[in-house]
Short mmCIF file of C-alpha atoms in Angstrom, two decimals:
data_model
loop_
_atom_site.label_atom_id
_atom_site.label_comp_id
_atom_site.label_asym_id
_atom_site.label_seq_id
_atom_site.Cartn_x
_atom_site.Cartn_y
_atom_site.Cartn_z
CA MET A 1 182.77 -73.40 112.78
CA ILE A 2 185.13 -70.49 112.16
CA PRO A 3 186.01 -68.70 115.38
CA PRO A 4 185.04 -65.05 115.40
CA THR A 5 188.01 -62.75 114.80
CA THR A 6 188.37 -59.27 116.12
CA ASP A 7 188.32 -57.34 112.89
CA THR A 8 189.80 -53.91 113.42
CA SER A 9 189.44 -52.96 109.77
CA ASP A 10 185.86 -51.90 110.50
CA GLN A 11 187.28 -48.97 112.44
CA PRO A 12 187.94 -46.11 110.07
CA ILE A 13 191.63 -45.20 109.95
CA ILE A 14 190.76 -41.57 109.22
CA ARG A 15 187.58 -39.79 110.18
CA PHE A 16 186.25 -36.38 109.30
CA ALA A 17 183.50 -35.22 111.62
CA ASP A 18 181.54 -32.15 110.59
CA VAL A 19 184.60 -30.33 109.23
CA HIS A 20 184.21 -26.70 108.27
CA LYS A 21 186.94 -24.73 106.52
CA ARG A 22 186.83 -21.35 104.88
CA PHE A 23 189.45 -19.05 103.36
CA GLY A 24 188.32 -15.48 103.86
CA SER A 25 184.76 -15.43 102.55
CA LEU A 26 185.21 -18.58 100.46
CA VAL A 27 183.61 -21.61 102.12
CA VAL A 28 185.54 -24.72 101.07
CA LEU A 29 184.40 -27.44 103.46
CA ASP A 30 180.92 -26.99 104.85
CA GLY A 31 180.20 -29.56 107.53
CA MET A 32 181.85 -32.45 105.73
CA SER A 33 181.87 -35.90 107.36
CA LEU A 34 183.66 -38.92 105.95
CA ASP A 35 185.07 -42.25 107.16
CA ILE A 36 188.12 -43.66 105.42
CA PRO A 37 188.39 -47.45 105.91
CA ALA A 38 191.81 -48.98 106.57
CA ASP A 39 193.68 -51.07 104.00
CA ARG A 40 191.43 -49.92 101.18
CA THR A 41 191.50 -47.20 98.58
CA THR A 42 189.06 -44.33 98.76
CA VAL A 43 188.77 -42.12 95.71
CA ILE A 44 187.52 -38.58 96.11
CA ILE A 45 186.07 -37.04 92.98
CA GLY A 46 184.59 -33.63 92.43
CA PRO A 47 184.97 -30.55 90.25
CA SER A 48 188.09 -28.38 90.40
CA GLY A 49 187.98 -26.02 93.34
CA ALA A 50 185.63 -28.26 95.31
CA GLY A 51 188.15 -28.54 98.13
CA LYS A 52 189.57 -31.99 97.46
CA SER A 53 193.20 -30.95 98.04
CA VAL A 54 192.12 -28.98 101.11
CA LEU A 55 190.54 -32.16 102.45
CA LEU A 56 193.80 -34.09 101.98
CA LYS A 57 195.82 -31.40 103.72
CA HIS A 58 193.65 -31.72 106.81
CA ILE A 59 194.74 -35.35 107.20
CA VAL A 60 198.37 -34.46 107.87
CA GLY A 61 197.57 -31.26 109.74
CA LEU A 62 198.85 -28.93 107.01
CA LEU A 63 195.50 -27.20 107.44
CA GLN A 64 193.37 -27.06 110.56
CA PRO A 65 189.57 -27.07 110.42
CA ASP A 66 187.75 -23.95 111.57
CA ARG A 67 185.17 -26.22 113.18
CA GLY A 68 184.77 -30.00 113.48
CA ASN A 69 187.38 -32.69 114.02
CA VAL A 70 189.75 -34.92 112.08
CA TYR A 71 190.80 -38.26 113.58
CA PHE A 72 193.66 -40.58 112.72
CA HIS A 73 193.31 -43.97 114.44
CA GLN A 74 190.79 -42.46 116.87
CA GLN A 75 193.29 -39.75 117.81
CA ARG A 76 192.06 -36.23 117.24
CA ILE A 77 194.74 -34.57 115.15
CA ASN A 78 193.46 -31.06 114.74
CA GLU A 79 194.76 -28.79 117.48
CA LEU A 80 197.95 -30.85 117.75
CA SER A 81 201.13 -28.79 117.57
CA GLU A 82 203.58 -29.22 114.68
CA ARG A 83 205.86 -31.21 116.99
CA GLN A 84 203.01 -33.49 118.12
CA LEU A 85 202.01 -34.07 114.50
CA GLU A 86 205.46 -35.39 113.54
CA PRO A 87 204.89 -39.06 114.51
CA ILE A 88 201.63 -39.07 112.55
CA ARG A 89 203.21 -37.44 109.50
CA LYS A 90 205.92 -40.09 109.45
CA ARG A 91 203.22 -42.72 108.88
CA ILE A 92 201.58 -40.89 105.97
CA GLY A 93 203.01 -40.31 102.48
CA PHE A 94 201.76 -37.29 100.54
CA LEU A 95 201.93 -36.98 96.77
CA PHE A 96 201.38 -33.30 96.00
CA GLN A 97 199.47 -32.17 92.95
CA MET A 98 202.50 -30.48 91.35
CA GLY A 99 204.96 -32.92 92.85
CA ALA A 100 206.53 -30.33 95.18
CA LEU A 101 210.00 -31.76 94.60
CA PHE A 102 212.79 -29.79 96.27
CA ASP A 103 214.37 -28.19 93.24
CA SER A 104 217.72 -27.57 94.90
CA MET A 105 218.16 -31.34 95.34
CA SER A 106 218.68 -34.14 92.82
CA VAL A 107 216.07 -36.85 92.28
CA GLY A 108 217.98 -39.22 94.54
CA GLU A 109 218.35 -36.64 97.31
CA ASN A 110 214.64 -35.87 97.09
CA ILE A 111 213.73 -39.51 97.67
CA ALA A 112 216.35 -39.80 100.38
CA PHE A 113 215.15 -36.68 102.17
CA PRO A 114 212.50 -38.23 104.44
CA LEU A 115 214.82 -41.15 105.22
CA ARG A 116 217.81 -38.97 106.02
CA HIS A 117 215.68 -36.60 108.00
CA GLN A 118 214.52 -39.47 110.22
CA GLY A 119 218.10 -40.70 110.52
CA ILE A 120 217.09 -44.33 111.05
CA LYS A 121 218.62 -45.93 107.97
CA SER A 122 222.26 -46.32 106.98
CA GLU A 123 223.48 -44.58 103.85
CA LYS A 124 223.76 -47.96 102.11
CA ASP A 125 220.14 -48.81 102.88
CA ILE A 126 219.07 -45.37 101.71
CA GLN A 127 220.75 -45.94 98.32
CA GLN A 128 218.92 -49.25 98.13
CA VAL A 129 215.58 -47.56 98.80
CA ILE A 130 216.25 -44.87 96.18
CA HIS A 131 217.08 -47.57 93.65
CA GLU A 132 214.00 -49.64 94.50
CA LYS A 133 211.48 -46.81 94.54
CA LEU A 134 212.76 -45.34 91.28
CA ALA A 135 212.40 -48.76 89.67
CA VAL A 136 208.82 -48.95 90.95
CA VAL A 137 207.88 -45.69 89.22
CA GLY A 138 209.83 -46.62 86.07
CA LEU A 139 212.60 -44.06 86.37
CA SER A 140 215.63 -46.22 87.14
CA GLY A 141 218.94 -44.51 86.67
CA SER A 142 217.73 -40.93 87.08
CA GLU A 143 219.07 -40.47 90.63
CA LYS A 144 221.47 -37.75 89.56
CA LYS A 145 219.02 -35.68 87.51
CA MET A 146 217.71 -32.39 88.85
CA PRO A 147 213.94 -31.81 89.04
CA GLY A 148 214.28 -28.92 86.57
CA ASP A 149 215.43 -31.38 83.89
CA LEU A 150 212.37 -33.61 84.23
CA SER A 151 209.03 -33.42 82.42
CA GLY A 152 205.84 -32.82 84.43
CA GLY A 153 204.93 -36.49 84.40
CA GLN A 154 208.42 -37.56 85.46
CA LYS A 155 208.37 -35.09 88.34
CA LYS A 156 205.11 -36.57 89.51
CA ARG A 157 206.53 -40.08 89.44
CA VAL A 158 209.62 -39.00 91.39
CA ALA A 159 207.30 -37.32 93.88
CA LEU A 160 205.40 -40.58 94.20
CA ALA A 161 208.66 -42.43 94.80
CA ARG A 162 209.43 -39.92 97.57
CA ALA A 163 205.95 -40.28 99.07
CA ILE A 164 206.38 -44.04 99.43
CA ALA A 165 210.04 -43.94 100.48
CA MET A 166 209.19 -44.35 104.15
CA ASP A 167 206.82 -47.29 103.46
CA PRO A 168 203.91 -45.35 104.94
CA GLU A 169 200.68 -47.00 106.05
CA VAL A 170 198.59 -44.30 104.39
CA VAL A 171 199.35 -42.61 101.07
CA LEU A 172 197.52 -39.48 99.97
CA TYR A 173 197.55 -39.12 96.20
CA ASP A 174 196.62 -35.67 94.90
CA GLU A 175 195.79 -36.22 91.22
CA PRO A 176 198.36 -38.98 90.66
CA THR A 177 197.58 -39.51 86.98
CA THR A 178 197.04 -35.92 85.82
CA GLY A 179 199.62 -34.95 83.20
CA LEU A 180 200.61 -38.53 82.43
CA ASP A 181 199.99 -40.35 79.16
CA PRO A 182 197.35 -43.13 79.39
CA ILE A 183 199.94 -45.89 79.63
CA ARG A 184 201.94 -44.20 82.40
CA ALA A 185 198.68 -43.37 84.12
CA ASP A 186 197.77 -47.03 84.13
CA VAL A 187 201.16 -47.93 85.58
CA ILE A 188 200.40 -45.58 88.46
CA ASN A 189 196.97 -47.19 88.87
CA GLU A 190 198.61 -50.60 89.06
CA LEU A 191 201.07 -49.23 91.58
CA ILE A 192 198.29 -47.95 93.80
CA LEU A 193 196.62 -51.37 93.63
CA LYS A 194 199.89 -53.15 94.32
CA LEU A 195 200.68 -50.99 97.36
CA LYS A 196 197.26 -51.78 98.74
CA GLU A 197 197.35 -55.51 98.07
CA GLU A 198 200.93 -56.26 99.03
CA LEU A 199 201.72 -53.69 101.69
CA LYS A 200 198.19 -53.04 102.98
CA VAL A 201 198.55 -49.35 102.26
CA THR A 202 195.44 -47.27 102.81
CA GLY A 203 195.09 -44.99 99.82
CA ILE A 204 193.19 -41.77 99.43
CA VAL A 205 193.15 -40.63 95.84
CA VAL A 206 191.92 -37.28 94.65
CA THR A 207 191.29 -37.35 90.93
CA HIS A 208 189.32 -36.19 87.91
CA ASP A 209 190.35 -39.24 85.95
CA MET A 210 187.27 -41.51 86.06
CA ALA A 211 189.02 -44.46 84.42
CA SER A 212 191.61 -44.34 87.18
CA ALA A 213 188.92 -43.86 89.84
CA PHE A 214 186.96 -46.94 88.78
CA LYS A 215 190.12 -49.02 88.52
CA VAL A 216 191.69 -48.32 91.91
CA ALA A 217 188.73 -47.52 94.14
CA ASP A 218 187.14 -49.68 96.81
CA GLN A 219 185.03 -46.69 97.73
CA ILE A 220 184.24 -43.57 95.71
CA VAL A 221 182.96 -40.35 97.25
CA MET A 222 182.01 -37.14 95.52
CA LEU A 223 182.73 -33.78 97.10
CA LEU A 224 180.54 -30.89 96.01
CA ASN A 225 179.85 -27.54 97.67
CA GLY A 226 181.89 -28.53 100.72
CA LYS A 227 179.97 -31.74 101.43
CA ILE A 228 180.12 -35.39 100.46
CA ILE A 229 177.10 -35.81 98.20
CA VAL A 230 177.45 -39.46 97.23
CA GLN A 231 179.40 -42.40 98.58
CA GLY A 232 179.58 -46.02 97.40
CA THR A 233 181.53 -48.80 95.74
CA PRO A 234 182.49 -48.26 92.08
CA GLU A 235 179.60 -50.53 91.02
CA GLN A 236 177.10 -48.57 93.09
CA ILE A 237 178.47 -45.28 91.78
CA LYS A 238 178.12 -46.42 88.18
CA THR A 239 174.40 -46.93 88.58
CA MET A 240 173.54 -44.06 90.93
CA GLU A 241 171.04 -41.58 89.64
CA ASN A 242 172.36 -38.39 91.27
CA GLU A 243 172.40 -35.72 88.58
CA ASP A 244 175.63 -33.95 89.60
CA LEU A 245 177.36 -37.31 89.80
CA ARG A 246 176.15 -38.39 86.34
CA HIS A 247 177.32 -35.10 84.79
CA PHE A 248 180.72 -35.56 86.37
CA ILE A 249 181.23 -39.23 85.51
CA GLU A 250 180.06 -38.83 81.94
CA GLY A 251 181.99 -35.60 81.49
CA ARG A 252 178.93 -33.63 80.40
CA ALA A 253 178.62 -29.91 81.02
CA ASN A 254 175.26 -28.93 82.42
CA ALA A 255 172.95 -26.45 80.74
CA GLU A 256 174.02 -23.58 82.97
CA ASP A 257 177.70 -23.98 82.10
CA LEU A 258 176.88 -23.94 78.40
CA LYS A 259 174.66 -20.87 78.58
CA ALA A 260 177.64 -18.53 78.38
CA LEU A 261 178.89 -20.30 75.28
CA HIS A 262 175.62 -19.81 73.45
CA ARG A 263 175.96 -16.06 73.88
CA LEU A 264 179.10 -16.07 71.72
CA MET B 1 186.59 6.84 105.31
CA PRO B 2 190.01 8.17 106.24
CA LEU B 3 189.60 7.10 109.87
CA GLU B 4 188.72 3.56 108.90
CA PHE B 5 191.67 3.53 106.51
CA LEU B 6 194.01 4.68 109.28
CA GLY B 7 192.56 2.06 111.63
CA ASN B 8 193.10 -0.68 109.07
CA ILE B 9 196.71 0.35 108.59
CA CYS B 10 197.32 0.31 112.35
CA VAL B 11 195.65 -3.07 112.82
CA SER B 12 197.52 -4.71 109.97
CA PHE B 13 200.79 -3.18 111.19
CA VAL B 14 200.32 -4.58 114.68
CA LEU B 15 199.28 -7.99 113.30
CA THR B 16 202.30 -8.18 110.99
CA LEU B 17 204.63 -7.09 113.76
CA GLY B 18 203.23 -9.75 116.09
CA ASP B 19 203.53 -12.40 113.41
CA PHE B 20 207.11 -11.29 112.69
CA VAL B 21 208.09 -11.43 116.36
CA ARG B 22 206.65 -14.94 116.63
CA PHE B 23 208.57 -15.99 113.52
CA PHE B 24 211.75 -14.48 114.97
CA MET B 25 211.23 -16.39 118.21
CA THR B 26 210.85 -19.70 116.36
CA ILE B 27 214.11 -19.01 114.55
CA LEU B 28 215.77 -18.17 117.86
CA THR B 29 214.54 -21.33 119.58
CA GLY B 30 215.35 -23.31 116.44
CA SER B 31 218.95 -22.01 116.53
CA LEU B 32 219.29 -22.95 120.17
CA ARG B 33 218.03 -26.48 119.56
CA GLY B 34 221.16 -27.20 117.55
CA MET B 35 221.53 -28.51 114.02
CA ASP B 36 221.90 -31.96 112.54
CA ARG B 37 224.45 -32.61 109.82
CA PHE B 38 222.03 -31.74 107.01
CA ASP B 39 221.18 -28.40 108.54
CA LEU B 40 224.91 -27.79 108.94
CA ARG B 41 225.53 -28.71 105.32
CA GLU B 42 222.78 -26.34 104.29
CA MET B 43 224.35 -23.60 106.44
CA PHE B 44 227.79 -24.05 104.87
CA SER B 45 226.34 -24.05 101.38
CA GLN B 46 224.47 -20.84 102.22
CA MET B 47 227.63 -19.33 103.70
CA PHE B 48 229.37 -20.00 100.41
CA ASP B 49 226.52 -18.64 98.28
CA LEU B 50 225.82 -15.52 100.24
CA GLY B 51 229.25 -14.96 101.75
CA THR B 52 232.10 -16.14 99.60
CA LEU B 53 230.40 -15.21 96.34
CA SER B 54 229.67 -11.72 97.68
CA ILE B 55 233.32 -10.92 98.45
CA PRO B 56 234.15 -9.37 95.03
CA VAL B 57 231.13 -7.07 94.92
CA VAL B 58 231.56 -5.99 98.54
CA MET B 59 235.25 -5.24 97.95
CA LEU B 60 234.53 -3.31 94.77
CA THR B 61 231.88 -1.09 96.34
CA GLY B 62 234.05 -0.59 99.42
CA PHE B 63 236.96 0.55 97.28
CA PHE B 64 234.97 3.13 95.33
CA ILE B 65 233.24 4.63 98.35
CA GLY B 66 236.53 4.86 100.27
CA ALA B 67 238.13 6.64 97.32
CA VAL B 68 235.22 9.05 96.82
CA LEU B 69 235.19 9.86 100.52
CA VAL B 70 238.73 11.22 100.34
CA ILE B 71 238.10 13.10 97.09
CA GLU B 72 235.12 14.91 98.66
CA ALA B 73 236.66 15.51 102.08
CA TYR B 74 240.08 16.65 100.92
CA PRO B 75 239.28 20.26 99.87
CA GLN B 76 237.64 21.07 103.20
CA PHE B 77 240.37 19.51 105.29
CA HIS B 78 242.93 21.19 103.09
CA ALA B 79 241.26 24.59 103.62
CA LEU B 80 241.48 24.07 107.38
CA GLY B 81 245.09 22.99 107.07
CA LEU B 82 244.24 19.51 108.36
CA ALA B 83 244.76 17.54 105.18
CA SER B 84 247.33 15.35 106.88
CA ARG B 85 244.61 14.06 109.20
CA LEU B 86 242.62 12.54 106.39
CA GLY B 87 243.95 9.12 107.37
CA SER B 88 242.08 9.25 110.65
CA VAL B 89 238.84 10.43 109.06
CA THR B 90 238.97 7.89 106.25
CA VAL B 91 239.67 4.86 108.39
CA LEU B 92 237.21 5.91 111.08
CA SER B 93 234.36 6.49 108.61
CA VAL B 94 235.05 3.29 106.74
CA VAL B 95 235.38 1.06 109.79
CA LYS B 96 232.49 2.48 111.79
CA GLN B 97 229.96 3.42 109.15
CA ILE B 98 230.64 2.82 105.50
CA GLY B 99 232.00 -0.73 105.79
CA PRO B 100 229.15 -2.28 107.76
CA VAL B 101 226.32 -0.23 106.24
CA LEU B 102 227.50 -0.71 102.68
CA THR B 103 228.00 -4.43 103.22
CA GLY B 104 224.58 -4.69 104.83
CA VAL B 105 222.88 -2.87 101.97
CA MET B 106 224.72 -4.87 99.32
CA LEU B 107 223.78 -8.13 101.02
CA ALA B 108 220.17 -7.04 101.48
CA GLY B 109 219.99 -6.54 97.72
CA ARG B 110 222.13 -9.40 96.50
CA VAL B 111 221.29 -12.06 99.05
CA GLY B 112 218.08 -10.97 100.77
CA GLY B 113 216.24 -10.75 97.47
CA ALA B 114 217.51 -14.11 96.24
CA MET B 115 216.70 -15.81 99.53
CA THR B 116 213.17 -14.40 99.59
CA ALA B 117 212.66 -15.46 95.96
CA GLU B 118 213.89 -18.98 96.67
CA LEU B 119 211.80 -19.49 99.79
CA GLY B 120 208.80 -17.74 98.22
CA THR B 121 208.95 -20.03 95.19
CA MET B 122 209.23 -23.00 97.52
CA ARG B 123 206.11 -21.84 99.31
CA VAL B 124 204.17 -21.20 96.10
CA THR B 125 205.10 -24.63 94.68
CA GLU B 126 204.08 -26.38 97.94
CA GLN B 127 207.66 -27.41 98.78
CA ILE B 128 207.37 -25.91 102.26
CA GLU B 129 204.16 -27.88 102.83
CA ALA B 130 205.93 -30.97 101.49
CA LEU B 131 208.63 -30.47 104.13
CA ARG B 132 206.00 -30.24 106.85
CA SER B 133 204.18 -33.31 105.51
CA MET B 134 207.46 -35.24 105.89
CA ALA B 135 207.70 -34.22 109.54
CA ALA B 136 210.50 -31.75 108.82
CA ASP B 137 210.27 -28.31 110.40
CA PRO B 138 210.70 -25.77 107.56
CA VAL B 139 211.91 -23.07 109.93
CA ARG B 140 214.63 -25.35 111.22
CA THR B 141 215.66 -26.85 107.88
CA LEU B 142 215.40 -23.69 105.76
CA ALA B 143 215.33 -20.52 107.85
CA VAL B 144 217.77 -21.29 110.68
CA PRO B 145 220.73 -22.23 108.41
CA ARG B 146 220.13 -19.15 106.26
CA VAL B 147 219.83 -16.72 109.16
CA LEU B 148 222.92 -18.12 110.87
CA ALA B 149 224.86 -17.95 107.59
CA CYS B 150 223.91 -14.26 107.31
CA VAL B 151 224.90 -13.58 110.93
CA VAL B 152 228.30 -15.21 110.48
CA MET B 153 229.12 -13.89 107.03
CA THR B 154 228.09 -10.22 107.28
CA PRO B 155 230.88 -9.27 109.75
CA ILE B 156 233.41 -11.25 107.69
CA LEU B 157 232.35 -9.48 104.51
CA THR B 158 232.52 -6.19 106.39
CA VAL B 159 236.20 -6.85 107.04
CA PHE B 160 236.76 -7.20 103.28
CA SER B 161 234.78 -4.03 102.61
CA ASP B 162 236.77 -2.19 105.31
CA ILE B 163 240.11 -3.25 103.89
CA LEU B 164 239.29 -2.17 100.35
CA GLY B 165 237.61 1.03 101.58
CA ILE B 166 240.75 2.00 103.45
CA PHE B 167 242.87 1.03 100.46
CA GLY B 168 240.72 3.21 98.16
CA GLY B 169 241.00 6.16 100.53
CA TRP B 170 244.72 5.69 100.93
CA LEU B 171 245.26 5.44 97.18
CA ILE B 172 243.56 8.79 96.54
CA ALA B 173 245.01 10.54 99.63
CA VAL B 174 248.60 9.49 99.14
CA HIS B 175 248.90 9.00 95.41
CA VAL B 176 246.51 11.65 94.08
CA GLN B 177 246.29 14.35 96.75
CA GLY B 178 249.91 13.91 97.77
CA ILE B 179 249.48 13.41 101.50
CA ASN B 180 252.51 11.92 103.20
CA ASN B 181 252.21 8.17 103.51
CA ASP B 182 253.58 7.97 107.06
CA GLN B 183 251.30 10.76 108.24
CA PHE B 184 248.28 9.04 106.73
CA TRP B 185 248.95 5.81 108.63
CA HIS B 186 249.98 7.61 111.81
CA TYR B 187 246.65 9.41 112.07
CA ALA B 188 244.82 6.28 111.00
CA ARG B 189 246.31 4.49 114.01
CA VAL B 190 245.60 7.34 116.41
CA GLY B 191 241.97 7.63 115.37
CA VAL B 192 241.03 3.98 115.44
CA ASP B 193 241.23 1.58 118.35
CA ILE B 194 240.00 -1.97 118.76
CA TYR B 195 236.70 -0.77 120.19
CA THR B 196 236.01 1.23 117.04
CA ILE B 197 236.66 -1.77 114.83
CA ASN B 198 234.43 -3.91 117.01
CA THR B 199 231.70 -1.28 116.81
CA GLY B 200 231.59 -1.81 113.07
CA LEU B 201 231.62 -5.59 113.37
CA ILE B 202 228.89 -5.66 116.03
CA LYS B 203 226.76 -3.51 113.76
CA ALA B 204 227.41 -5.92 110.89
CA LEU B 205 226.32 -8.83 113.08
CA PHE B 206 222.96 -7.19 113.71
CA PHE B 207 222.60 -6.19 110.06
CA GLY B 208 223.18 -9.82 109.07
CA LEU B 209 220.54 -10.96 111.54
CA ALA B 210 218.06 -8.41 110.17
CA ILE B 211 218.73 -9.36 106.54
CA GLY B 212 218.37 -13.09 107.21
CA VAL B 213 215.25 -12.92 109.36
CA ILE B 214 213.45 -10.42 107.12
CA ALA B 215 214.29 -12.33 103.93
CA CYS B 216 213.10 -15.63 105.42
CA TYR B 217 209.97 -14.05 106.88
CA LYS B 218 208.98 -12.46 103.58
CA GLY B 219 209.70 -15.71 101.73
CA PHE B 220 207.65 -17.83 104.13
CA ARG B 221 204.73 -15.40 104.04
CA CYS B 222 204.88 -14.74 100.30
CA GLY B 223 201.66 -14.33 98.30
CA ASN B 224 200.55 -16.56 95.46
CA GLY B 225 202.04 -16.79 92.00
CA ALA B 226 204.95 -15.06 90.32
CA GLN B 227 203.51 -11.70 91.35
CA GLY B 228 203.51 -12.73 95.01
CA VAL B 229 207.15 -13.78 94.83
CA GLY B 230 208.15 -10.54 93.10
CA ARG B 231 206.36 -8.43 95.66
CA ALA B 232 207.87 -10.36 98.55
CA CYS B 233 211.38 -9.74 97.16
CA THR B 234 210.82 -6.01 96.83
CA GLU B 235 209.36 -5.81 100.32
CA ALA B 236 212.24 -7.84 101.75
CA PHE B 237 214.81 -5.48 100.24
CA VAL B 238 213.05 -2.26 101.20
CA THR B 239 212.33 -3.47 104.74
CA SER B 240 215.85 -4.70 105.40
CA PHE B 241 217.28 -1.49 103.95
CA ILE B 242 215.21 0.64 106.33
CA VAL B 243 215.89 -1.65 109.27
CA ILE B 244 219.65 -1.54 108.60
CA LEU B 245 219.64 2.26 108.69
CA MET B 246 217.49 2.32 111.82
CA LEU B 247 219.66 -0.25 113.57
CA ASN B 248 222.71 1.76 112.53
CA LEU B 249 221.38 4.80 114.36
CA VAL B 250 220.36 2.86 117.47
CA LEU B 251 223.61 0.91 117.66
CA ALA B 252 225.72 4.05 117.06
CA LEU B 253 224.05 5.73 120.04
CA LEU B 254 224.24 2.64 122.21
CA LEU B 255 227.84 1.72 121.45
CA THR B 256 229.05 5.30 121.83
CA ASN B 257 227.40 5.55 125.23
CA ILE B 258 228.94 2.29 126.32
CA TYR B 259 232.32 3.66 125.29
CA VAL B 260 231.78 6.80 127.33
CA MET B 261 230.65 4.70 130.28
CA PHE B 262 233.78 2.54 130.34
CA TRP B 263 236.35 5.08 129.19
CA PRO B 264 234.96 8.38 130.51
CA ASN B 265 238.25 10.22 130.11
CA GLN B 266 238.53 9.57 126.42
CA ALA B 267 236.09 11.52 124.32
CA PRO B 268 234.52 9.31 121.70
CA ILE B 269 235.64 10.11 118.22
CA LEU B 270 232.44 10.17 116.22
#
């Protein structure tokens, strides 16, 4: 008989509990609840402007909920001060939608930034990390380039290299494959899978790219009107009958969206 | 409703002021916490950008204003038979007023605008959020080095402006209006003591602080898009310009009174 093991992976690593967030009169998150399991990849899909990026920003405390709570390892992280958030932020890598590379620094300095800022690694080790992470995203030898000289896709890959420079336990990917050609996009998908399998990285991916979603996801959730409307494994999602979900997955506009076109 | 309009203006003014004071306090506490070597490197690079590279323009403007001052003042002093005292007036005006104010205004335009644009663009392109997400404090890594660079460099630039302002005045007084060279320098020395020079430099210190804090504040709070950045730059320049002139008045009163308090027998030369 196999002895029972204490499996901690059942505990969600990140939990949203009834989170409300509005900007002025615009309600973005409207009582959203979601559990993110550890060591797996959760993909968040939903139309543009549904609040997917806003959701990600709550995880590292860049935004605070108006109401409700966000937990990281059972620790409530909203209402923590910037200083108290620092140890949590060090464990989470964030790939921003537009990359958000520091444009006054070279590619190498960008990747080195989190490492140098922590001051735990020697300069030699830092160079090693820069070299390794650039190889991972397929940009070896571009340490000296400035972000302004890179294409959109290259910027995104450098940003990804920076997000994983600290070997974080959670990586938040905000549209990792947008703006990349299909082959590069697949390399990023493989990278997300590899980080999960080899380094047990918990991934949260926000995307519109359904091919990518089905490839990397262990769990897919759809965010619409500030709430999670469906949740399931990729297989379950493929066969679910929810109308909004089907429109989104199949890339079909609904009748209402097309009405304006017919008036032309 | 005009009353509602007035109320809104008052409320938003108080809110902005409160927000600004809080921002200023975080910069102050950030400066006191000390800097690591990257913050220091950032500060030196800022000192070069906003200080060293501003020397030519500050010297040039100083020279022209100093020269014009003498051209305009000469006829009246000449009519009173006091033309020989132009040295005192020139040096005093340049050191106490024109040097620091002109330097402050030049820096507000040249540096304040650029700093606001840089920080504003960083905010709009999520770079400031990226800093926070990497557990780096944006105020400490971006604002503190810039504000300190402004505080250090404005008095130094004022010295350059002073020197060229005096040179411009001297050139016109002695070589165009024909005032005796020895008399010019004699009255210059009589009119200006160390306290007067320090008055100008203390003013410059505060102007630098105002330029740095306002530029960083406007950059950090900049609105969205290219329009937001543009507006923030304009606001940063206009606000620092007004604040420099207001500070100039307050500091002139304060420093003159301090002079009278410590040296009551010597009338201040305004």
